Tab-separated table of C-alpha atoms and ligand atoms in Angstrom:
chain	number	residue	atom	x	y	z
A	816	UNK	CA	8.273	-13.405	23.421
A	817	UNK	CA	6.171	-10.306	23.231
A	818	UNK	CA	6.376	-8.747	19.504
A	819	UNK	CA	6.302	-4.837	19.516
A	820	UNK	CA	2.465	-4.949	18.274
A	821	UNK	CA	1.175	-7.093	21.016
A	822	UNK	CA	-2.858	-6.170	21.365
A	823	UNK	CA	-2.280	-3.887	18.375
A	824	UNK	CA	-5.000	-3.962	15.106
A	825	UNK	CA	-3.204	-3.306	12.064
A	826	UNK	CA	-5.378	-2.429	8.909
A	827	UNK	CA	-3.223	-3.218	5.811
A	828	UNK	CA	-4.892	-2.269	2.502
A	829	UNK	CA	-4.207	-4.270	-0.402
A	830	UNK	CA	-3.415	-7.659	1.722
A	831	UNK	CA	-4.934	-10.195	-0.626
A	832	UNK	CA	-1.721	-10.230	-2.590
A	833	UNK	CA	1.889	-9.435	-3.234
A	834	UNK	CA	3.737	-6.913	-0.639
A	835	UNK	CA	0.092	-6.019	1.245
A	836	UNK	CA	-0.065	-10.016	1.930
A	837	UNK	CA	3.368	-9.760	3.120
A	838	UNK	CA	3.316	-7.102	5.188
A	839	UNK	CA	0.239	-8.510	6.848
A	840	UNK	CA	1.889	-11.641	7.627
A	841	UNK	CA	5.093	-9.863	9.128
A	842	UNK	CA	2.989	-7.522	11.399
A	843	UNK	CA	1.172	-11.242	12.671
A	844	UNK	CA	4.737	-12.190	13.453
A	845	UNK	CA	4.768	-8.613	15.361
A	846	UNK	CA	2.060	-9.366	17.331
A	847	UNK	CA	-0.696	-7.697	15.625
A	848	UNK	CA	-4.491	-8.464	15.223
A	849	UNK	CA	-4.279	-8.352	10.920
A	850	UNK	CA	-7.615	-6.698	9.257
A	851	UNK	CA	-6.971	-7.700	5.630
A	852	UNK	CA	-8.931	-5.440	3.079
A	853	UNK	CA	-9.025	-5.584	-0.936
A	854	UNK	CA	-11.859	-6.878	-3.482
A	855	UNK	CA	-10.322	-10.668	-3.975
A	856	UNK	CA	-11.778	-12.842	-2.062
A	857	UNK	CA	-10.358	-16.083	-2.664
A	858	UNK	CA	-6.992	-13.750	-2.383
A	859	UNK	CA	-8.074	-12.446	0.991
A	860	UNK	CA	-8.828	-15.930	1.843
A	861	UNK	CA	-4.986	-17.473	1.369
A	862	UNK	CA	-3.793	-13.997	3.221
A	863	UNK	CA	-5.724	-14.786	6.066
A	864	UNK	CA	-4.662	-18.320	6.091
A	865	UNK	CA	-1.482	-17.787	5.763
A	866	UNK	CA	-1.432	-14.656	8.898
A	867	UNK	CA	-2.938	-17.547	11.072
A	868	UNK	CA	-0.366	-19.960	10.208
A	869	UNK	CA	2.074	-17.462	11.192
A	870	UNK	CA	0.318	-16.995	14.267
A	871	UNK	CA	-1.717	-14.226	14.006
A	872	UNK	CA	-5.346	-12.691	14.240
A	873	UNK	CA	-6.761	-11.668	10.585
A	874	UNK	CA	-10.071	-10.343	9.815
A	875	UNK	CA	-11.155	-9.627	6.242
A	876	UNK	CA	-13.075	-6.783	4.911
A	877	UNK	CA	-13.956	-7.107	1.833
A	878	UNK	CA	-14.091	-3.626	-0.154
A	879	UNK	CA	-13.702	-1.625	-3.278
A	880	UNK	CA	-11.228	1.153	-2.831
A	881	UNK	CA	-11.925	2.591	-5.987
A	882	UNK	CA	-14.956	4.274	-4.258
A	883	UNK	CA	-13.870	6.603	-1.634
A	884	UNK	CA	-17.193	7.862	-0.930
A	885	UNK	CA	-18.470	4.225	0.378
A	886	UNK	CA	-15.336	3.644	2.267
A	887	UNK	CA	-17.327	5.153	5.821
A	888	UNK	CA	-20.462	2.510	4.909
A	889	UNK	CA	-17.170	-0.139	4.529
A	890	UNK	CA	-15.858	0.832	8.171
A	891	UNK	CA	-19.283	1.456	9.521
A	892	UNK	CA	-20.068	-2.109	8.645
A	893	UNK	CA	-16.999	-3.736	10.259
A	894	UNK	CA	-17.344	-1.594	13.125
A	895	UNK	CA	-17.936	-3.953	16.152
A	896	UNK	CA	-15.422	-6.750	14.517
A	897	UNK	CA	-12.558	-4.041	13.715
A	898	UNK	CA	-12.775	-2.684	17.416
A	899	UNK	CA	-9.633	0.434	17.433
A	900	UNK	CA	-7.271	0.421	14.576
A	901	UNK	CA	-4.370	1.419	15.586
A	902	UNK	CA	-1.513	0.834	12.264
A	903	UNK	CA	-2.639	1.568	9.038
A	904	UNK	CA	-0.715	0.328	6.075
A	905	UNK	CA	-2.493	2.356	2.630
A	906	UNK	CA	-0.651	-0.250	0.158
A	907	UNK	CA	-3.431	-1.186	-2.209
A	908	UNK	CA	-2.619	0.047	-5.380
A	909	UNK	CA	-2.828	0.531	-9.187
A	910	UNK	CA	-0.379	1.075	-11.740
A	911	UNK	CA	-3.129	1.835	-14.658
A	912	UNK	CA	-3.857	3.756	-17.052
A	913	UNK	CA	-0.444	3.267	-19.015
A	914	UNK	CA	0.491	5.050	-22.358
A	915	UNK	CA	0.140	8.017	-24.158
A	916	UNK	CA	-1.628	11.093	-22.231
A	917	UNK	CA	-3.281	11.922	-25.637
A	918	UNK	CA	-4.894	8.949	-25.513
A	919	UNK	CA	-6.034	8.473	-21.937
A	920	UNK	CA	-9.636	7.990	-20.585
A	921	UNK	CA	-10.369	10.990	-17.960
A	922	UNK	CA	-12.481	8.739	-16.595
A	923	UNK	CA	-9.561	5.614	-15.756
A	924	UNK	CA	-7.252	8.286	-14.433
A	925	UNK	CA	-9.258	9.900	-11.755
A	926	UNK	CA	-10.073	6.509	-11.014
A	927	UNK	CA	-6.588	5.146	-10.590
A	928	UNK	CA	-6.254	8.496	-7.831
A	929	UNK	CA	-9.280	7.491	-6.352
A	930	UNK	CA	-7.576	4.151	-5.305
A	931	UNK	CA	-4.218	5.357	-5.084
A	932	UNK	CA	-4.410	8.518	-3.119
A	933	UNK	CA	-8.034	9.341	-2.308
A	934	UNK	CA	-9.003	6.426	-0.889
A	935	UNK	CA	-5.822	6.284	1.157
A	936	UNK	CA	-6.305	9.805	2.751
A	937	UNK	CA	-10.513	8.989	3.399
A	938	UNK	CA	-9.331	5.641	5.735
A	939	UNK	CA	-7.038	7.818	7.610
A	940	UNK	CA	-8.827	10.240	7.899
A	941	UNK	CA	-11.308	8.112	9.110
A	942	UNK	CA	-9.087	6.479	11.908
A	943	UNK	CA	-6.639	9.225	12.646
A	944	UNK	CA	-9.344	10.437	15.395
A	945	UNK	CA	-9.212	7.269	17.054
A	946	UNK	CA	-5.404	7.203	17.050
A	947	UNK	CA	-5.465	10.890	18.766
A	948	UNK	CA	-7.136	10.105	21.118
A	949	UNK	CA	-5.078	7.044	22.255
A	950	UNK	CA	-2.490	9.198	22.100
A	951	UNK	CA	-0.982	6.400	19.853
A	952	UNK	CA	-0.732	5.801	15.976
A	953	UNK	CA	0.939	4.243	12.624
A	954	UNK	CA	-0.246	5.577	9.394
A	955	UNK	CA	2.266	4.063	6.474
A	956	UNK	CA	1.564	5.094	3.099
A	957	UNK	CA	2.980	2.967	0.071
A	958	UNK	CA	4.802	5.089	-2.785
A	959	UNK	CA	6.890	4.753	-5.412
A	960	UNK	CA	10.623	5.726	-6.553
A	961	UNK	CA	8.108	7.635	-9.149
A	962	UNK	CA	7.115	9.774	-6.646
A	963	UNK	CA	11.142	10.986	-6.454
A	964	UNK	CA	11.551	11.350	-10.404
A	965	UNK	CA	8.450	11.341	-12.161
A	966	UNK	CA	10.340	11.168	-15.242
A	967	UNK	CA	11.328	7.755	-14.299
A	968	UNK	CA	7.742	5.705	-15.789
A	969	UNK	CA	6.949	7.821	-18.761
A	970	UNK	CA	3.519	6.672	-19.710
A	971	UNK	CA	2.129	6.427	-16.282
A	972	UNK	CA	1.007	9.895	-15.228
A	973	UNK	CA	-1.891	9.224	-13.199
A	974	UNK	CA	0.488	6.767	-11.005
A	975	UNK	CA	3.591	9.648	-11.104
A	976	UNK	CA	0.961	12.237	-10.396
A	977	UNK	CA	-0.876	10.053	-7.374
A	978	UNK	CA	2.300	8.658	-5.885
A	979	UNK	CA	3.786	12.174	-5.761
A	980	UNK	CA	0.706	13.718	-3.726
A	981	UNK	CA	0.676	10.648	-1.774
A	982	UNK	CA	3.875	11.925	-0.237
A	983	UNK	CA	2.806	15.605	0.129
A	984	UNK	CA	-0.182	14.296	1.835
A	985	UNK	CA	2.051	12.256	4.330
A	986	UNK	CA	4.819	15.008	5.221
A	987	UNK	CA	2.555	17.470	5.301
A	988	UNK	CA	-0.073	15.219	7.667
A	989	UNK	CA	3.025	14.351	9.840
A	990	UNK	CA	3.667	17.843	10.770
A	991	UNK	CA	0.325	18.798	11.655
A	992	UNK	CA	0.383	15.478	14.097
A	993	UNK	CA	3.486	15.896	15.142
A	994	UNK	CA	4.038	15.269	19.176
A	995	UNK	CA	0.867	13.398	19.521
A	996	UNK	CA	1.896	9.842	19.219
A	997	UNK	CA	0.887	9.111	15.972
A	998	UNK	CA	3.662	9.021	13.043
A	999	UNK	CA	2.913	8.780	9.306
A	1000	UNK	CA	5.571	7.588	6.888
A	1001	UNK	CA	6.034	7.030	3.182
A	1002	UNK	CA	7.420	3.519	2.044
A	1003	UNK	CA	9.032	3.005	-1.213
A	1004	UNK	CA	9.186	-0.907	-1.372
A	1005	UNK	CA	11.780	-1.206	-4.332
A	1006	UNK	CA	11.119	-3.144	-7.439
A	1007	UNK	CA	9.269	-6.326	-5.763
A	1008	UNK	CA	8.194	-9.425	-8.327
A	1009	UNK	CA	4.330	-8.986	-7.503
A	1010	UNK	CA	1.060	-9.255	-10.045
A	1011	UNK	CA	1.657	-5.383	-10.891
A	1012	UNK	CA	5.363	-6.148	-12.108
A	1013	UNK	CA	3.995	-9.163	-14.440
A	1014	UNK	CA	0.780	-7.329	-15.418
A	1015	UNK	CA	3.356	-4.417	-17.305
A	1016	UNK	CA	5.451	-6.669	-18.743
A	1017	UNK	CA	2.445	-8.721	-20.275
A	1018	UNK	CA	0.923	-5.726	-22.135
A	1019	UNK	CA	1.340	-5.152	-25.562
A	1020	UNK	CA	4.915	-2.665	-25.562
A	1021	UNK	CA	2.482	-0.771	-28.662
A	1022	UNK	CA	0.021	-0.267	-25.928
A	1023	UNK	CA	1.827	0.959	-23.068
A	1024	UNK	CA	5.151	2.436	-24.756
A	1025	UNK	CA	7.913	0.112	-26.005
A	1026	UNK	CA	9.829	2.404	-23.753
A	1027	UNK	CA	8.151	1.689	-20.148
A	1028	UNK	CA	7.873	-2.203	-21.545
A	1029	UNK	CA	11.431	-2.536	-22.506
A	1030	UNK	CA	12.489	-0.803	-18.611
A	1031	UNK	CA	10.221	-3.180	-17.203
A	1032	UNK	CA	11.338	-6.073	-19.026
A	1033	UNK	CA	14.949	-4.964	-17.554
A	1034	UNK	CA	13.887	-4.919	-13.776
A	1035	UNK	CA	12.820	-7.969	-14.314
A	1036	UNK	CA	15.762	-9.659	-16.024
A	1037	UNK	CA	17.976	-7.809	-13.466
A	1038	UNK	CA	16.446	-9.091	-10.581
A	1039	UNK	CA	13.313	-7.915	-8.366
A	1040	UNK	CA	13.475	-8.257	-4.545
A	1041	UNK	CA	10.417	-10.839	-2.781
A	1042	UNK	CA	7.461	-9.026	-1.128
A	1043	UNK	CA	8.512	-10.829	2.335
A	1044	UNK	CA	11.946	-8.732	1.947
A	1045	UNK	CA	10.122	-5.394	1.237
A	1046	UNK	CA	7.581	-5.820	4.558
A	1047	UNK	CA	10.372	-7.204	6.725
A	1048	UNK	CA	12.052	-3.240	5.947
A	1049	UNK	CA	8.353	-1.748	5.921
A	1050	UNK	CA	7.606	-3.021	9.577
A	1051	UNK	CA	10.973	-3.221	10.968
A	1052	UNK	CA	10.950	0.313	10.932
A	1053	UNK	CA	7.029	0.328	12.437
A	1054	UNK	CA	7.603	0.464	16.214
A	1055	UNK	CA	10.621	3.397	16.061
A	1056	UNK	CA	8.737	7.529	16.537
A	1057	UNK	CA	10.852	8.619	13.466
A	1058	UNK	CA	7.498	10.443	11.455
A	1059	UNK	CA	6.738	12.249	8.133
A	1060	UNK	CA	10.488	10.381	6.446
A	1061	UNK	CA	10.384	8.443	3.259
A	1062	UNK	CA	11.769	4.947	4.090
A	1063	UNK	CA	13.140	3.024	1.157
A	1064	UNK	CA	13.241	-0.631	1.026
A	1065	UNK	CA	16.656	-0.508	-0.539
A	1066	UNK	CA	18.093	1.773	2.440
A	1067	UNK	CA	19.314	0.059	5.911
A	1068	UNK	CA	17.061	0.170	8.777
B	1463	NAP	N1	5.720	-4.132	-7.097
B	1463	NAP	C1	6.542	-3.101	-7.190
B	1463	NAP	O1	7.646	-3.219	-7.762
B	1463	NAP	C2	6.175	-1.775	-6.582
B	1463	NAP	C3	7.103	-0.730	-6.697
B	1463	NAP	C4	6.791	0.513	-6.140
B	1463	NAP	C5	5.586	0.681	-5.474
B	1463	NAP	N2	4.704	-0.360	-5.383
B	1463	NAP	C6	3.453	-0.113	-4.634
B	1463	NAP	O2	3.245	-1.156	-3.697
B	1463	NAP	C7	1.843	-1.331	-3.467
B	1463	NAP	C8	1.491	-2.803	-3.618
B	1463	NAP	O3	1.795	-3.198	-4.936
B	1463	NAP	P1	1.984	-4.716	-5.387
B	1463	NAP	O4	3.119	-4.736	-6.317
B	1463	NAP	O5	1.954	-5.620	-4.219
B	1463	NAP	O6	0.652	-4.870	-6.277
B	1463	NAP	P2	-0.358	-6.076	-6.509
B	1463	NAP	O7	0.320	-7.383	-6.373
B	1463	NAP	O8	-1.050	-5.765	-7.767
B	1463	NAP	O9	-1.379	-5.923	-5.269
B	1463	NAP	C9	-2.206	-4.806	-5.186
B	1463	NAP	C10	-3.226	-5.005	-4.082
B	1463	NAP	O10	-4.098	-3.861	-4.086
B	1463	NAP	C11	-5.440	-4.289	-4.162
B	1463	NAP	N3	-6.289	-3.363	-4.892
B	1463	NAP	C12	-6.147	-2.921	-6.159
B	1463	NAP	N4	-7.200	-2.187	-6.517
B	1463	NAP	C13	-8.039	-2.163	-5.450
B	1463	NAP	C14	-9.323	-1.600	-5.215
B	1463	NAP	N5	-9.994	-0.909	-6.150
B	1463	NAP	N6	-9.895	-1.795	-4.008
B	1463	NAP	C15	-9.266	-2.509	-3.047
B	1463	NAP	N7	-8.058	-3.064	-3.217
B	1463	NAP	C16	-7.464	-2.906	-4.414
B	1463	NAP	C17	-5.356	-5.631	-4.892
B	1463	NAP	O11	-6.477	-6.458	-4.617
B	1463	NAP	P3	-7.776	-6.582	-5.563
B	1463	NAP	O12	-7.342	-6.385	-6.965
B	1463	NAP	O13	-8.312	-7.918	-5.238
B	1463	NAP	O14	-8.690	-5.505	-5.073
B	1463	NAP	C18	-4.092	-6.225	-4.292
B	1463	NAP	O15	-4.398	-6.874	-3.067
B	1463	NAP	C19	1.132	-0.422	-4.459
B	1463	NAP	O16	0.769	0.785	-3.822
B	1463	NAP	C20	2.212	-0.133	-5.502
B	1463	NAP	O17	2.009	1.077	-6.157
B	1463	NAP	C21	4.963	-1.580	-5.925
């Protein structure tokens, strides 16, 4: 049976782990041609292997996303093995810096919206010509609840502040596009047991805020969702033309 992404390339950023792996592997199951891009390469190496044992295509790129400026030398490179790109999933992501503003390293934050929205605007702007022109195009960017109430992670304003112009960027890139066959969305993939979920709870509640350490220590006794749930809602609602919505993990497709 023909999946809905048959002799499609998805790019999924982030795909060496956690919901980027998973969303990797369900868009194999739909048919696409995976390119799987983070820093991690023995990471990158089990995502691939696990998008071919699903049946898929994957191609790794190996990159820093931390450095928007190289990310054109990172395509450049990959050119003739990429060929057109036509889904983009902008997943990779960082919670860091967390705690007090006071104390906070200039420096970490702008990095942490380097990988969290700048980079994610530089690959689509990179591809979104391509996608006009074939008059066909998926741009997904992955948020955050945060993004809805930034009160809801005190102690992590660089990730509040990024996640919150991450979805600016996307309703405000979907209107401009609008008609032309290419629809960007904003994903909110619910509270999903991944490295970022552990990596909060292990720091040191002094650190980060006994606060954010105690909420986080909560979600996880509660109950977080897999990563194969979250991408099953992510690219369910792929193929559809709905653009520039918010789609929550949590709401039914
Ligand atoms: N887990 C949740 O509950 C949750 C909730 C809301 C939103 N989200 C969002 O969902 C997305 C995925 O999160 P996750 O929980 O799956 O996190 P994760 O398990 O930590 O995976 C993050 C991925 O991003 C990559 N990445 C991080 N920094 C990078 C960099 N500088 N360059 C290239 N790749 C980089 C990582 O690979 P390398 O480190 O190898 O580069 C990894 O593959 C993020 O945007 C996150 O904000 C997650």
């Amino acid at each position: 049976m023909m999946g809905p992404f048959e002799d499609r390339t998805a790019l999924v950023t982030g795909a060496g782990r956690g919901i980027g792996r998973a969303v990797a592997v369900e868009l194999a199951r739909a048919g696409a041609r995976t390119v799987l891009m983070a820093r991690s390469q023995d990471e990158l190496a089990e995502s691939a292997r696990l998008v071919r044992a699903a049946g898929g295509e994957a191609l790794v790129v190996q990159g820093d996303l931390s450095r928007p400026d190289r990310i054109s030398d990172l395509l450049g490179g990959a050119r003739d093995d990429l060929g057109d790109v036509d889904v983009l999933v902008n997943n990779a992501g960082v919670v860091w810096p967390l705690g007090p503003s006071a104390a906070v390293d200039a420096a970490e934050w702008a990095a942490a919206i380097d990988v969290n929205l700048v980079s994610a605007a530089t690959l689509t702007f990179a591809l979104l010509p391509g996608m006009l022109s074939r008059k066909w195009g998926r741009i997904v960017n992955v948020s955050s609840g945060v993004a809805e109430r930034p009160t809801s992670m005190i102690g992590a304003n660089a990730y509040a502040t990024a996640k919150a112009a991450l979805e600016a960027h996307t309703v405000n890139l979907a209107a401009e596009v609008a008609g032309s066959g290419v629809t960007v969305n904003a994903f909110r993939p619910g509270r999903v047991d991944t490295a970022m979920q552990t990596w909060i709870r292990e720091r040191d509640p002094e650190e980060i805020g006994a606060a954010l350490h105690e909420q986080f220590t909560d979600y996880h006794r509660a109950g977080l969702i897999s990563p194969e749930e979250s991408a099953r809602s992510l690219v369910s609602r792929l193929p559809g033309d709905a653009t520039g919505q918010t789609w929550k993990a949590s709401d039914p497709v």
